[in-house]
Every structure is written in structure tokens, then in C-alpha cells.
Short mmCIF file of C-alpha atoms in Angstrom, two decimals:
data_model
loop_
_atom_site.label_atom_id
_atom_site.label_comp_id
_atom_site.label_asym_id
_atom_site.label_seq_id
_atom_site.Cartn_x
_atom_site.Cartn_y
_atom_site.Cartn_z
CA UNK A 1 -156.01 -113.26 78.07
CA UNK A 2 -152.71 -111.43 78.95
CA UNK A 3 -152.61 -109.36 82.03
CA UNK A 4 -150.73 -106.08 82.28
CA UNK A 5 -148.80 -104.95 85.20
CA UNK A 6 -149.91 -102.14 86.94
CA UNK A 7 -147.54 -99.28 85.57
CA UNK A 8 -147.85 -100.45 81.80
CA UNK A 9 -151.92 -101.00 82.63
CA UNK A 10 -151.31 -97.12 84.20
CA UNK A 11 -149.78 -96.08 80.90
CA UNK A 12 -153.02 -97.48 78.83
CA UNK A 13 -155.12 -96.23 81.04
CA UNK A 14 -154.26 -92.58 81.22
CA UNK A 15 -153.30 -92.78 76.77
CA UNK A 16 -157.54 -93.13 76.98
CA UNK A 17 -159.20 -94.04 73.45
CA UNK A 18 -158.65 -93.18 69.80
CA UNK A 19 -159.28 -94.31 66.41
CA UNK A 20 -156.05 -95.46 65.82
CA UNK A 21 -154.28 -98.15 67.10
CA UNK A 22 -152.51 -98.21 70.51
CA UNK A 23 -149.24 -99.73 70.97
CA UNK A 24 -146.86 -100.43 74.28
CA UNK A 25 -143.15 -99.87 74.32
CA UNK A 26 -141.45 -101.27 77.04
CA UNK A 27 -137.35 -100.12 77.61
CA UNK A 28 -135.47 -101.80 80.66
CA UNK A 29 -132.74 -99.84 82.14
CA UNK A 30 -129.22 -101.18 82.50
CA UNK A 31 -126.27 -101.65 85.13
CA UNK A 32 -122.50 -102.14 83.74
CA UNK A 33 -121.04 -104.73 85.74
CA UNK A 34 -117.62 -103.87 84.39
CA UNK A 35 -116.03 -101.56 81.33
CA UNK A 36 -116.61 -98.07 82.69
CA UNK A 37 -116.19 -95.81 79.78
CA UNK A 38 -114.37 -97.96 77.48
CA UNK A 39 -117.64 -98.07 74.83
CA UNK A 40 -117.06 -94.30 73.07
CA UNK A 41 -113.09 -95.72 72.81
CA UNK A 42 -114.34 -98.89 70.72
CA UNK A 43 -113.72 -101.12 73.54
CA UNK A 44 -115.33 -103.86 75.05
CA UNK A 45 -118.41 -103.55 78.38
CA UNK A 46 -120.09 -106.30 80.22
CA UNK A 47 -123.29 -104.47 81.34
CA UNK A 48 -127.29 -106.66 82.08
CA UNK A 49 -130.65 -105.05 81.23
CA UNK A 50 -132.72 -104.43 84.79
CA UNK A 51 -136.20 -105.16 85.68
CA UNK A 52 -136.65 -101.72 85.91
CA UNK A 53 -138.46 -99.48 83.02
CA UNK A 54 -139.86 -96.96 80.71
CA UNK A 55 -143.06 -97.65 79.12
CA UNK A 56 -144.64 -95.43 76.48
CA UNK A 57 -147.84 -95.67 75.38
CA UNK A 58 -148.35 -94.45 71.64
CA UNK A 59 -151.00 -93.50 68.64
CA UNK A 60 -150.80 -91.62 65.86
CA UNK A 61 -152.02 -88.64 65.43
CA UNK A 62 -153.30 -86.87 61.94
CA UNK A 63 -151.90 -82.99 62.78
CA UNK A 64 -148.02 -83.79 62.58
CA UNK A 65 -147.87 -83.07 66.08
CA UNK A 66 -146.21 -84.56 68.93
CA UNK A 67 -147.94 -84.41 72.60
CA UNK A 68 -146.14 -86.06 75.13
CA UNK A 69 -147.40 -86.57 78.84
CA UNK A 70 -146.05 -88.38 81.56
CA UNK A 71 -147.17 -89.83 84.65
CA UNK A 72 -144.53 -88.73 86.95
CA UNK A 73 -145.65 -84.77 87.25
CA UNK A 74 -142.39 -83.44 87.46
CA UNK A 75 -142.01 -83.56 84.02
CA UNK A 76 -144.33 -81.53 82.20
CA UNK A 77 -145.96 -82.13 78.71
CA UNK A 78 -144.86 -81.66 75.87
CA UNK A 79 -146.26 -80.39 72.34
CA UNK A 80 -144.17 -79.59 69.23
CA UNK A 81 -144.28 -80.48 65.22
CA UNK A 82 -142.64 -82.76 63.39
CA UNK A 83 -140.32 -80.24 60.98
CA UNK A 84 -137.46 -81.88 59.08
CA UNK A 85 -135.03 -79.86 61.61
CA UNK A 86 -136.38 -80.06 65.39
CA UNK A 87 -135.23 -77.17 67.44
CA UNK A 88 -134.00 -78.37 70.87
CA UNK A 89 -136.15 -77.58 73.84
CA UNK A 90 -134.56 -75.71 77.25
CA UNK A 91 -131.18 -77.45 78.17
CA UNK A 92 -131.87 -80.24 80.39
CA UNK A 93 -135.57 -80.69 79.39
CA UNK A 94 -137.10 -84.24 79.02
CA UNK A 95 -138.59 -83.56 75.79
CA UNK A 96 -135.55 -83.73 74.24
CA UNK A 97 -135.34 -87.23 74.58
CA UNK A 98 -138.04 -87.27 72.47
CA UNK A 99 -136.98 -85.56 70.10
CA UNK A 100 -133.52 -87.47 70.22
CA UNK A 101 -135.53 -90.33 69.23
CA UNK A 102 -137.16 -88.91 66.38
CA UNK A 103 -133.56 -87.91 64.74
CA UNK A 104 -133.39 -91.71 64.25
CA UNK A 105 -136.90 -92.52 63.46
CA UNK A 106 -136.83 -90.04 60.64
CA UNK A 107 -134.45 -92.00 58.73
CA UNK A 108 -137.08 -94.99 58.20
CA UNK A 109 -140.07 -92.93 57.56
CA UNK A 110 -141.15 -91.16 54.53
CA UNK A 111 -142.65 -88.01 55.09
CA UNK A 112 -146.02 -88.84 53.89
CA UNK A 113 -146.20 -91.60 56.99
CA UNK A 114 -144.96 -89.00 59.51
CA UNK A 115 -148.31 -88.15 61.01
CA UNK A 116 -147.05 -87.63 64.57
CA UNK A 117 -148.51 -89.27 67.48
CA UNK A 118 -149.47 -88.94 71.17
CA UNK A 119 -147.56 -90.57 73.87
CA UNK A 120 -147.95 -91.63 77.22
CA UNK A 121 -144.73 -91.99 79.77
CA UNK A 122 -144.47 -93.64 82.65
CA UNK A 123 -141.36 -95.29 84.35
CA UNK A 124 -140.30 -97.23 88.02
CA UNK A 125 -136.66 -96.64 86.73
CA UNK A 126 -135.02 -94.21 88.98
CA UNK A 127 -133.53 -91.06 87.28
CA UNK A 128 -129.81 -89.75 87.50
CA UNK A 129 -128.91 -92.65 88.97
CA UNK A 130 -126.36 -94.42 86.64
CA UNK A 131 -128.82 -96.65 85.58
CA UNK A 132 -129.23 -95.57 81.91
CA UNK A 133 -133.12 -94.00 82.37
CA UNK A 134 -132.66 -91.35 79.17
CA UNK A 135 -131.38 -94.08 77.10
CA UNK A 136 -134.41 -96.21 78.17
CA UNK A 137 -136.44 -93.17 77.32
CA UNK A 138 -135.42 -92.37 73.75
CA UNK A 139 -135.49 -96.75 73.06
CA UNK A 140 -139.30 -96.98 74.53
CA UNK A 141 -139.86 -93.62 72.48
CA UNK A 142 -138.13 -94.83 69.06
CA UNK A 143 -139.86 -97.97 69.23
CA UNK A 144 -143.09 -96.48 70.10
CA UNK A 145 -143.58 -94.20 67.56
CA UNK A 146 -142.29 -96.80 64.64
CA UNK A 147 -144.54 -99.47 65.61
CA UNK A 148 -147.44 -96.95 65.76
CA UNK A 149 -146.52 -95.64 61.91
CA UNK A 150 -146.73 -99.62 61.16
CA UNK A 151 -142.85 -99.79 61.33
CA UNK A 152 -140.05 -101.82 62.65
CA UNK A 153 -136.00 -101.59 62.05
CA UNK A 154 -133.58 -104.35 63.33
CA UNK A 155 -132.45 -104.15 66.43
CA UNK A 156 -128.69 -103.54 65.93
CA UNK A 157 -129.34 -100.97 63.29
CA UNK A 158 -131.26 -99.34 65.78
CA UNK A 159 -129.00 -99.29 68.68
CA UNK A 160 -126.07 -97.73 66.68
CA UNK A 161 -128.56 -95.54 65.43
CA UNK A 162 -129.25 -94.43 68.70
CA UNK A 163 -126.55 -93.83 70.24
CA UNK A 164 -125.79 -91.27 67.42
CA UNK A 165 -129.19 -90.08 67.56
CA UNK A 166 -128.13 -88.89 71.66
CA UNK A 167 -125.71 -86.76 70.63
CA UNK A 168 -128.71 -83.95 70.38
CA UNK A 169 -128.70 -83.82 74.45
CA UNK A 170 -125.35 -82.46 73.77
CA UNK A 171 -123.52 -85.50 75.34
CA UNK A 172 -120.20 -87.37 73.19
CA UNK A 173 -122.18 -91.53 74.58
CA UNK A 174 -121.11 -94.72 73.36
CA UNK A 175 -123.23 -97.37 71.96
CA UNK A 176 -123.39 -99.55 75.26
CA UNK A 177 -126.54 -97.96 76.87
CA UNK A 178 -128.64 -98.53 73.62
CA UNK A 179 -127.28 -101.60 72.63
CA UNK A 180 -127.30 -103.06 76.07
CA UNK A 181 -131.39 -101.94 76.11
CA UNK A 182 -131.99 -103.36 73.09
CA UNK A 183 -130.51 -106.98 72.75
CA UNK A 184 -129.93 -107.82 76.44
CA UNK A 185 -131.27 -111.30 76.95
CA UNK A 186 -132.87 -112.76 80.16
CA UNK A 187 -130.37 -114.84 82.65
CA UNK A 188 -127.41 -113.22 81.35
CA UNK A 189 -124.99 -110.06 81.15
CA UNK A 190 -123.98 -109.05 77.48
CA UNK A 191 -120.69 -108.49 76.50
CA UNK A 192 -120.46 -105.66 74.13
CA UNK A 193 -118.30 -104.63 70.72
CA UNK A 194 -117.97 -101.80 69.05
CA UNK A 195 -117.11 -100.94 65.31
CA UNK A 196 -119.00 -102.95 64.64
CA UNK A 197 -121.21 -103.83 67.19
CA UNK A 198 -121.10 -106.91 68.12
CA UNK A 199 -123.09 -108.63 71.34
CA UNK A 200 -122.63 -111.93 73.21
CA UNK A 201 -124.24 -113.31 75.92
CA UNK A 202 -122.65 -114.09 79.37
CA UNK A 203 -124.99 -116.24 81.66
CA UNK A 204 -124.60 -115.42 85.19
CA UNK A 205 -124.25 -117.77 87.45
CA UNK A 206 -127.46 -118.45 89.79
CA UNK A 207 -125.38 -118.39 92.87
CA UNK A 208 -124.59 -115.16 92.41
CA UNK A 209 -126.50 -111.74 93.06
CA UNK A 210 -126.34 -108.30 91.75
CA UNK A 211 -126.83 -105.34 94.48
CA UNK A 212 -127.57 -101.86 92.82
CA UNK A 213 -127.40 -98.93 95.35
CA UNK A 214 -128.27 -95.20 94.36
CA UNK A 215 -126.23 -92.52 96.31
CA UNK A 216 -128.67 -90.02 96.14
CA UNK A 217 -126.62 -87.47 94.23
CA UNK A 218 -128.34 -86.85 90.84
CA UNK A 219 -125.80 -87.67 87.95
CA UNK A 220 -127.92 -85.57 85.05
CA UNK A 221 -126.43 -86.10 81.57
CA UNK A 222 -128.02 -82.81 80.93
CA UNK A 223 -126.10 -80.89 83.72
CA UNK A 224 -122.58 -80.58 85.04
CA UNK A 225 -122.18 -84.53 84.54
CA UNK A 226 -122.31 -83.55 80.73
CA UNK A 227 -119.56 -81.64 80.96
CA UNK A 228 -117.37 -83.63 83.08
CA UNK A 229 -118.01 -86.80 80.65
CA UNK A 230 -117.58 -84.59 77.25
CA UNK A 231 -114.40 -83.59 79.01
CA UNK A 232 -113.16 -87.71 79.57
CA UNK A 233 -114.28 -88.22 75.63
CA UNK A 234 -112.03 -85.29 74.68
CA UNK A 235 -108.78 -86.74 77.02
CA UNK A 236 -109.07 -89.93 75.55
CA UNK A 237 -108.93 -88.38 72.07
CA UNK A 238 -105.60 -86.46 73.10
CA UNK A 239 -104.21 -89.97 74.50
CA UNK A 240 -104.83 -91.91 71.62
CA UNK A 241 -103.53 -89.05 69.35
CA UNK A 242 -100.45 -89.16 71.35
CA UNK A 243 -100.01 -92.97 71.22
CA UNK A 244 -100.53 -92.76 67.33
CA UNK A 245 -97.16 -90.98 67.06
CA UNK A 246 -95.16 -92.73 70.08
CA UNK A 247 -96.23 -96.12 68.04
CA UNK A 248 -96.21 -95.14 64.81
CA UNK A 249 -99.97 -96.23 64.34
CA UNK A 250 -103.06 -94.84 62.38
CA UNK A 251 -105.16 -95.04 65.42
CA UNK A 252 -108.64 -93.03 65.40
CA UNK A 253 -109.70 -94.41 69.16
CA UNK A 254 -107.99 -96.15 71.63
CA UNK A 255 -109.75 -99.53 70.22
CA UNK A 256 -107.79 -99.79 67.21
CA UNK A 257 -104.95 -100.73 69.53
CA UNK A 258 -106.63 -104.42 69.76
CA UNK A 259 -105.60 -105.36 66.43
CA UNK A 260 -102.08 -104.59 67.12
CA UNK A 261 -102.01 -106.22 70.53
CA UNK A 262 -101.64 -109.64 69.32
CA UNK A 263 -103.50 -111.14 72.10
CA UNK A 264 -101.46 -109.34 74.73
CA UNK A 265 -102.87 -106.94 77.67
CA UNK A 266 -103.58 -103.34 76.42
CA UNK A 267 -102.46 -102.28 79.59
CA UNK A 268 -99.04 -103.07 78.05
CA UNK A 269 -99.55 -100.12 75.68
CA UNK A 270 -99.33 -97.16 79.23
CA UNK A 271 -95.87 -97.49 79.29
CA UNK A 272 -95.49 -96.26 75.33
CA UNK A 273 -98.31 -93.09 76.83
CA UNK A 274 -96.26 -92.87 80.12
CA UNK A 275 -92.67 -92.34 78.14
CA UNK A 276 -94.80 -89.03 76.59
CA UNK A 277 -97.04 -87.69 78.61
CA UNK A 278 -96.35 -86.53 82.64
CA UNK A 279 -98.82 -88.22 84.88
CA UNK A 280 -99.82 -84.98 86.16
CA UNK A 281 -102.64 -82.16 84.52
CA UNK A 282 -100.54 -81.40 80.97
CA UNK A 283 -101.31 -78.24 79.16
CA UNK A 284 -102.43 -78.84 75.22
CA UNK A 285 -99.19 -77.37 74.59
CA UNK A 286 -97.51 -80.22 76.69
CA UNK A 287 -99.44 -82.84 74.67
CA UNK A 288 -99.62 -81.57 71.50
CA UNK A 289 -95.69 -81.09 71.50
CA UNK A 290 -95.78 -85.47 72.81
CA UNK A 291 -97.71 -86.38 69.79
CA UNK A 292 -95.57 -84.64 67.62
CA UNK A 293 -98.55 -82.15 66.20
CA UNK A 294 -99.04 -78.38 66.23
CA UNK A 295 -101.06 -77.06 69.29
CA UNK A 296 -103.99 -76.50 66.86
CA UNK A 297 -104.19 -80.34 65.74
CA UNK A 298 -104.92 -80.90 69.16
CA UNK A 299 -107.38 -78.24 70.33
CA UNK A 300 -109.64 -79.60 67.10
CA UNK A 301 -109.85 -83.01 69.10
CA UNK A 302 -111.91 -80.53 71.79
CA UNK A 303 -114.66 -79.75 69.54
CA UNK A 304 -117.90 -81.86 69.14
CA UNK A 305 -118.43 -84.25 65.61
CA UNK A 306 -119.72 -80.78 64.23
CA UNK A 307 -116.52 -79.25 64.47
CA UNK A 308 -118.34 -76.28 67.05
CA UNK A 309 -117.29 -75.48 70.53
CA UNK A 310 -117.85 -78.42 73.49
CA UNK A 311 -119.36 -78.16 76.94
CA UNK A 312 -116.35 -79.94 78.58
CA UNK A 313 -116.11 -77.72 81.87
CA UNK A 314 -113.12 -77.16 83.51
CA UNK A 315 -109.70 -75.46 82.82
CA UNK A 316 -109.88 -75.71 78.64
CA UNK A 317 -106.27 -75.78 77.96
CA UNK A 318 -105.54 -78.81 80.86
CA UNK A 319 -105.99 -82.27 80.86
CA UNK A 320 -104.68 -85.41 81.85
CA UNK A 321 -104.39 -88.33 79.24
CA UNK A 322 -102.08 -90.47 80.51
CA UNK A 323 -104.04 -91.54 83.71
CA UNK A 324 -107.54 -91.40 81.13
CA UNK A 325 -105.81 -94.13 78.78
CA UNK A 326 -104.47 -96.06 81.82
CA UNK A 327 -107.54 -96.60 83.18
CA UNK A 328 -109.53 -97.23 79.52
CA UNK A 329 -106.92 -99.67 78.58
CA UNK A 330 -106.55 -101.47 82.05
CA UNK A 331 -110.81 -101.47 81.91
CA UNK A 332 -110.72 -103.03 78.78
CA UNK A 333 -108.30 -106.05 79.68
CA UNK A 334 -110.44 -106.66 83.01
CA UNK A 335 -113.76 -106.57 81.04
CA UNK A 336 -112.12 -109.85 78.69
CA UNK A 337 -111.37 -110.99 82.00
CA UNK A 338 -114.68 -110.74 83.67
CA UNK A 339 -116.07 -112.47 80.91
CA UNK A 340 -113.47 -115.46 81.37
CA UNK A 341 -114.28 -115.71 85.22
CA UNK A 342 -117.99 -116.09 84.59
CA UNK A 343 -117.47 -118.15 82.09
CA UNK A 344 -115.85 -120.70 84.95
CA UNK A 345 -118.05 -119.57 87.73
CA UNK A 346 -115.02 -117.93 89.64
CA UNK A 347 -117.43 -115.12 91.18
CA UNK A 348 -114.37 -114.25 93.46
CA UNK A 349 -111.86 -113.46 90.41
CA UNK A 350 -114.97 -111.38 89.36
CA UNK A 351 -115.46 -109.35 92.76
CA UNK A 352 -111.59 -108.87 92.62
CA UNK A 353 -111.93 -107.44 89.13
CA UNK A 354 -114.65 -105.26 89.92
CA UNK A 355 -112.89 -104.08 93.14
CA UNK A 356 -110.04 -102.34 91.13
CA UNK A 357 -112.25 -101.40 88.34
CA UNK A 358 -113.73 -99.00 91.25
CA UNK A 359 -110.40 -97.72 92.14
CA UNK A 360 -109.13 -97.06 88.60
CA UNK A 361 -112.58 -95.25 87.72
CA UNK A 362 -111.47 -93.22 91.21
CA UNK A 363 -108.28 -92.30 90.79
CA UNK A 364 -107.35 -92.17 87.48
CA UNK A 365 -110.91 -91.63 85.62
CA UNK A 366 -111.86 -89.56 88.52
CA UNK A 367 -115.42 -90.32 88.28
CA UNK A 368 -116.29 -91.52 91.34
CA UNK A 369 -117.39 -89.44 94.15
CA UNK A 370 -117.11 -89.67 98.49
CA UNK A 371 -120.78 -91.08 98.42
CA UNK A 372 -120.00 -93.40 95.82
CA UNK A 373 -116.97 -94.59 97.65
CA UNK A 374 -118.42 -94.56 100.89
CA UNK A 375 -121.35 -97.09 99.39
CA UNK A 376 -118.59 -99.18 98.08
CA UNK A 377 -116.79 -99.56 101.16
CA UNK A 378 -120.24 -100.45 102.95
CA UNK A 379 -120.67 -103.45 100.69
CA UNK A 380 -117.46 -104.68 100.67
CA UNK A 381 -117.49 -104.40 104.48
CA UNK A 382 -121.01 -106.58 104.57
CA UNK A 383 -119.25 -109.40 102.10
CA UNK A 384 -119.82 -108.05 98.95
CA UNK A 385 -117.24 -109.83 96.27
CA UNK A 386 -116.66 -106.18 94.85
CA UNK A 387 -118.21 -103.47 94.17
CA UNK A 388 -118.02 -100.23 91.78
CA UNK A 389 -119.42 -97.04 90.78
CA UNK A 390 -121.63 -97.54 87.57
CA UNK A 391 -122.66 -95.91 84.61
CA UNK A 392 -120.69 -92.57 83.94
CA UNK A 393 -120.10 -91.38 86.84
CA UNK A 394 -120.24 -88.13 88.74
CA UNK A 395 -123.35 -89.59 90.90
CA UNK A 396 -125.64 -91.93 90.55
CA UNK A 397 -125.34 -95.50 91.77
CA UNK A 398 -123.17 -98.65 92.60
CA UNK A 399 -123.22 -102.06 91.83
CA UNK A 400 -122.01 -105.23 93.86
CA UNK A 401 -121.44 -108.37 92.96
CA UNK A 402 -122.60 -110.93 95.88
CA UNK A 403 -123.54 -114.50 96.78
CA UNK A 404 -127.48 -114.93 96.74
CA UNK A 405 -126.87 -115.85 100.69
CA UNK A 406 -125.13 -112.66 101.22
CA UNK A 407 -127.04 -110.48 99.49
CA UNK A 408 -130.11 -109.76 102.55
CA UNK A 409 -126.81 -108.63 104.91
CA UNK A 410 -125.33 -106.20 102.81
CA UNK A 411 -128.58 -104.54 102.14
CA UNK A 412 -129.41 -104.22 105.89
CA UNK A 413 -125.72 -102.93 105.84
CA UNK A 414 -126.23 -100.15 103.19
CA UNK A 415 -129.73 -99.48 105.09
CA UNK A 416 -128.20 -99.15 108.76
CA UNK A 417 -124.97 -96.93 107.29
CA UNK A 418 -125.72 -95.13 104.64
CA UNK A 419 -130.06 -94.53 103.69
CA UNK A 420 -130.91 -94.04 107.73
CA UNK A 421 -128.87 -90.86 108.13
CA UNK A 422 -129.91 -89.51 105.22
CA UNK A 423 -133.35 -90.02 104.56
CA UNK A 424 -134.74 -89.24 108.11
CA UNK A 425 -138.45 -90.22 107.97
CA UNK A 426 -138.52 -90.32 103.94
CA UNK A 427 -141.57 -93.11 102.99
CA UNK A 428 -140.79 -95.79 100.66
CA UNK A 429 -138.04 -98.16 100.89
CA UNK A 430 -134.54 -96.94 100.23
CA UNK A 431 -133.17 -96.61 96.77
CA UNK A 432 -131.38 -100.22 96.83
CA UNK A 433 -132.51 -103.14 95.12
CA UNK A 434 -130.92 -106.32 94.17
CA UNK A 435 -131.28 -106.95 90.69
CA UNK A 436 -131.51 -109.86 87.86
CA UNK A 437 -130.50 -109.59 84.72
CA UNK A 438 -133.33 -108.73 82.21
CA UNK A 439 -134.60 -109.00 78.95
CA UNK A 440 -134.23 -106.22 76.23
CA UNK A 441 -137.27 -103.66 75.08
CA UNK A 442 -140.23 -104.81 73.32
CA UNK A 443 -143.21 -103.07 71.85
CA UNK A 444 -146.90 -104.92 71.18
CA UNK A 445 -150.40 -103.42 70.32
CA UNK A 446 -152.51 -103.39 73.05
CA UNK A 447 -156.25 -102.36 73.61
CA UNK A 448 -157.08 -99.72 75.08
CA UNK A 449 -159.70 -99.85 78.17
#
């Protein structure tokens, strides 16, 4: 008879009994190794599920209601019906995950098998880190809830789906977090396509580990980070609408520029940005006036898919495309060739890719932050290959890229320089773990105790 771990067996436990059916989602999160906001441009990312994850317990229930609960008490239940529009809850609230998930779950159920369920939440996946925990969230949920209406949608389907269906926390995401969740296979990093998706598998080499290390400073999608990514989105929308005119192109994202490229570096596609556009802060004046459109062409690329006013924070009539498009481009070309050094075991070539991915997400993306930097440095300094800020940004975590030898010394490195200082006499071990590339989410019926 299988065993469950003890945080699923947690999960099962605390769901308690019912008539109907219990099932167990499990969602891994997910590091990028390389391709830092190139997914919501069409553009390729190499990230690798984590053993690290959300698990949701779920039945059905016969009221139309959803009651959520999770294990970790600083979230607190939830309890709402399932209407064919769901309000959003308080900005920054966890239900709405869950009721992210359910804007995509709606679409394969009638409304005669919407019945609602309870749900169970529980998670060793560490929050605002980088590390993709409310994507994890709404997968576990999504697939949850289906399998416990008797239902199942393929897997790609589902992740484009998804990363649609996020757009109700208010954030512009890609498809790399949901994809990345749902098809990542054991022993291997995924390389990642957009429109359409497309996935392939990268085995890593066993030599080699991954070190993830979480600053401390909480990157929440549902808080200032929000703003500061809707506000990258929107700059990369004013680039490519610029490059459409300097090349005479139908471009609708900066991704469309691969089947032009013949092959070539899209990095050779700045300079035709750069002859435009100052590399400075332009007004939307300034860059309407470079992609020969009127002022109000532009200020539509500001607004969400809904055509309303975006969160994007900051000065509203400033922005800087030519150093967002440098570094989405250049991230693109080193992403094809990550993939090629893995592909021949050059780890180094790797490390050397990911060290000025880290310094074009810095200085041109502007994502990264001092603690970010300062964790970077630390690994690099212990005899990490390279090392980068991950996920969007703002917060959150790094990831290194090691050999397996190395990999005890630059954790006793991040230990002694950067968790002692700050965590005092905190219990537990620091937030630092070194990492192996995972499988993606799964769901199975389980019995309850």
C-alpha cells in the first residue's frame, strides 16, 4: 500500500470524512534557470519544477459553495458561491487564487456538475519568494476541483488556460509559471515556447547542482511587485510598437521578431530600437513620435486586455523601452544558448550565461534588488558557475548554478554572510536549499483516514 508523506498525509487528515470522494492535488513550484521575462513577449525560458509544493485536498460539496482552509494560519478560510461572475475578494487575498482557478475550470464544466467543493491547503513552498507559489496554488486548485467533479483537461490546454485565467489577481503573467508546473519532467529543465506553446526537455547534467536562495524580501504579485511587473509588460509593448515602424514589420510582441531573424541573434534587432528611442526614461510623447503613431496609439498599449486603466506604478507618462527590449532580446538569445551548453555538458558556458543574465535583469530590466545582488555576489564568491535573480523580480530569491562538490561551500557561504546577520536566533534552517529538478503536478483519489 502507498504511503503518503507527511504534509499531503496532513492535508487528508485535516479534509476529515465525507460521502464523496476525496482526491489529492499535488503542484511543484518552479525556478527559471534562465529567460527572465521573455515568456509574456512570446519568447523562449529554460525554467525546472522544484521538490517543493502545494497540495490541496478536495470533495465536492452539494450547496454550490466553496470553503477553503489552509494549514498555514496566516491565511484565513475562505467561503463563497459558485456564480457565473465571481467577485474578487480584498486585493492581495489568497482566495483569489481560488477563484483564479475556477475562471478556467468553468469552461469544462456544465453548470449542472458545478456542485462546489471543500478544499484543504497546505504547502512547504515558500511564499514571495520567486519561486512561482500562486501559480502552484491556482494548478493544485484547478486540478483539484476537476478531478473531484470526475473531470480532467490536457495538460497544455490547461496551462495556457491558466495563465489567462491569472490575469484576475490583476497581474499581465506569461505562460511559463503554469506551463513549467504542469509538464516539467523529472531529471530535466524544460525549455519553453510560446504561441503556441511548445515544451522540450533539457536533462541536466548530474554533475551539476542547482542552489536556490530566498532574500527575505517578500516579492507579492499582489502588492507593489504587481505594479512594477505590469509596468515592464507595458514597456515592452511600447518597444515592440516602436520596432514595428523602424522595421517595417506587423509585430504584436517582441517574439514575432524570430521569424524574421533568419537564424541570427535578436540582440541584432537593439540597434534598429537604439537609432529611435534615447537610452534614457522617454516620455510617451518621445516614443510615440519614434514609432511614428499619435500619442494616443501609445497610451492604449498602457491599459490592461480589457481596455481599463493598469496598476503600473510609477511616473505614467515615462518609460524606458529601449533598455526593456535590450535586455528581452539579449535574454532570449542566451536562453537558445543555455539550452546548447547543456546540451554538451559545458556547465561553465552556462554559469557565464547566467552571470550576465543577472546583470541585464539589473541594469537594464531593473528588477533586481541590493539583497538580490548581494546573494549573487556571495555565490559567485564561494564558486558558484553563475548566479541570478529569479522569477520576476522585485524580491524573492536567487538561483546558482554549481558543481555537486561545490555546492555544501557556497551554502555555508550564503549562511556565514548573508542568513546569520539577519535572522539572529530565528529557528529553522535558513531559507536556502539546493534543489533538483522535479516532476510536474498530479492529482489521485485517495482515502480518507
Amino acid at each position: 500500500m502507498e504511503t503518503t508523506p507527511p504534509l499531503p498525509a496532513a492535508v487528508v487528515a485535516a479534509a476529515g470524512g465525507g460521502r464523496a470522494p476525496l482526491v489529492l492535488a499535488r503542484a511543484p513550484g518552479r525556478v527559471n534557470l534562465i529567460g527572465e521575462h521573455t515568456d509574456y513577449n512570446g519568447l523562449p525560458v529554460l525554467p525546472m519544477a522544484i521538490d517543493r509544493t502545494v497540495w490541496v485536498a478536495a470533495r465536492t460539496r452539494d450547496d454550490g459553495r466553496f470553503l477553503a482552509t489552509n494549514l498555514d494560519r496566516a491565511f484565513a478560510p475562505c467561503d463563497f458561491p459558485w456564480e457565473a461572475v465571481i467577485p474578487p475578494g480584498p486585493p492581495g487575498h489568497w482566495e483569489n487564487y481560488l477563484k483564479a482557478a475556477l475562471q478556467a475550470v468553468v469552461r469544462h464544466l456544465p453548470p449542472d456538475r458545478r456542485s462546489g467543493a471543500s478544499l484543504t491547503v497546505a504547502s512547504d513552498l515558500p511564499t514571495a519568494a520567486g519561486l512561482s507559489s500562486s501559480s502552484a496554488l491556482v494548478v493544485a486548485m484547478t486540478l483539484a476541483v476537476l478531478a473531484a467533479h470526475g473531470s480532467a483537461v490536457e495538460r497544455r490546454v490547461l496551462a495556457d488556460e491558466l495563465a489567462a485565467a491569472e490575469r484576475y489577481v490583476g497581474v499581465l503573467s506569461g505562460g511559463m509559471d503554469q506551463a513549467a508546473i504542469l509538464l516539467a519532467e523529472a531529471g530535466a529543465a524544460l525549455r519553453i515556447d510560446f504561441f503556441p506553446l511548445r515544451t522540450r526537455p533539457v536533462p541536466l547534467p548530474p554533475a551539476c547542482a542547482v542552489i536556490v536562495a530566498d532574500s527575505g524580501v517578500r516579492a507579492e504579485k499582489s502588492g507593489d511587485a504587481r505594479t512594477a511587473y505590469n509596468r515592464r509588460v507595458v514597456e515592452c509593448r511600447l518597444a515592440c510598437r516602436v520596432l514595428s515602424a523602424a522595421l517595417g514589420l506587423p509585430l504584436e510582441r517582441l517574439g514575432d521578431l524570430v521569424s524574421h531573424a533568419r537564424g541570427r541573434p535578436l540582440a541584432g534587432f537593439v540597434d534598429a530600437l537604439a537609432e529611435r528611442l534615447p537610452d534614457r526614461p522617454a516620455t510617451l510623447p518621445e516614443i510615440a513620435a519614434a514609432g511614428d503613431v499619435p500619442v494616443a496609439t501609445m497610451r492604449a498599449l498602457t491599459t490592461g486586455d480589457d481596455g481599463r486603466s493598469l496598476a503600473i506604478g510609477g511616473d505614467p507618462d515615462t518609460f524606458r523601452p529601449l533598455a526593456r527590449g535590450r535586455h528581452v532580446l539579449g535574454e532570449a538569445d542566451r536562453v537558445a544558448a543555455a539550452v546548447a551548453a547543456l546540451g554538451t555538458g559545458d556547465l561553465g558556458a552556462f554559469g557565464r550565461l547566467m552571470r550576465a543574465s543577472h546583470a541585464s535583469c539589473r541594469d537594464d530590466y531593473e528588477v533586481s534588488i541590493p539583497a538580490l545582488d548581494e546573494l549573487v555576489a556571495i555565490a559567485e564568491d564561494a564558486g558558484a558557475l553563475g548566479a541570478r535573480v529569479t522569477g520576476a523580480g522585485f524580491g524573492g530569491s536567487i538561483v546558482a548554478l554549481a558543481r555537486a562538490a561545490d555546492a555544501d561551500r557556497i551554502v555555508a557561504a550564503l549562511d556565514a554572510r548573508y542568513y546569520r546577520a539577519r535572522r539572529g536566533g530565528a529557528a529553522g534552517p535558513p531559507p536556502r536549499f539546493v534543489l533538483g529538478p522535479a516532476a510536474g503536478a498530479s492529482v489521485r483519489s485517495v482515502a480518507a483516514p
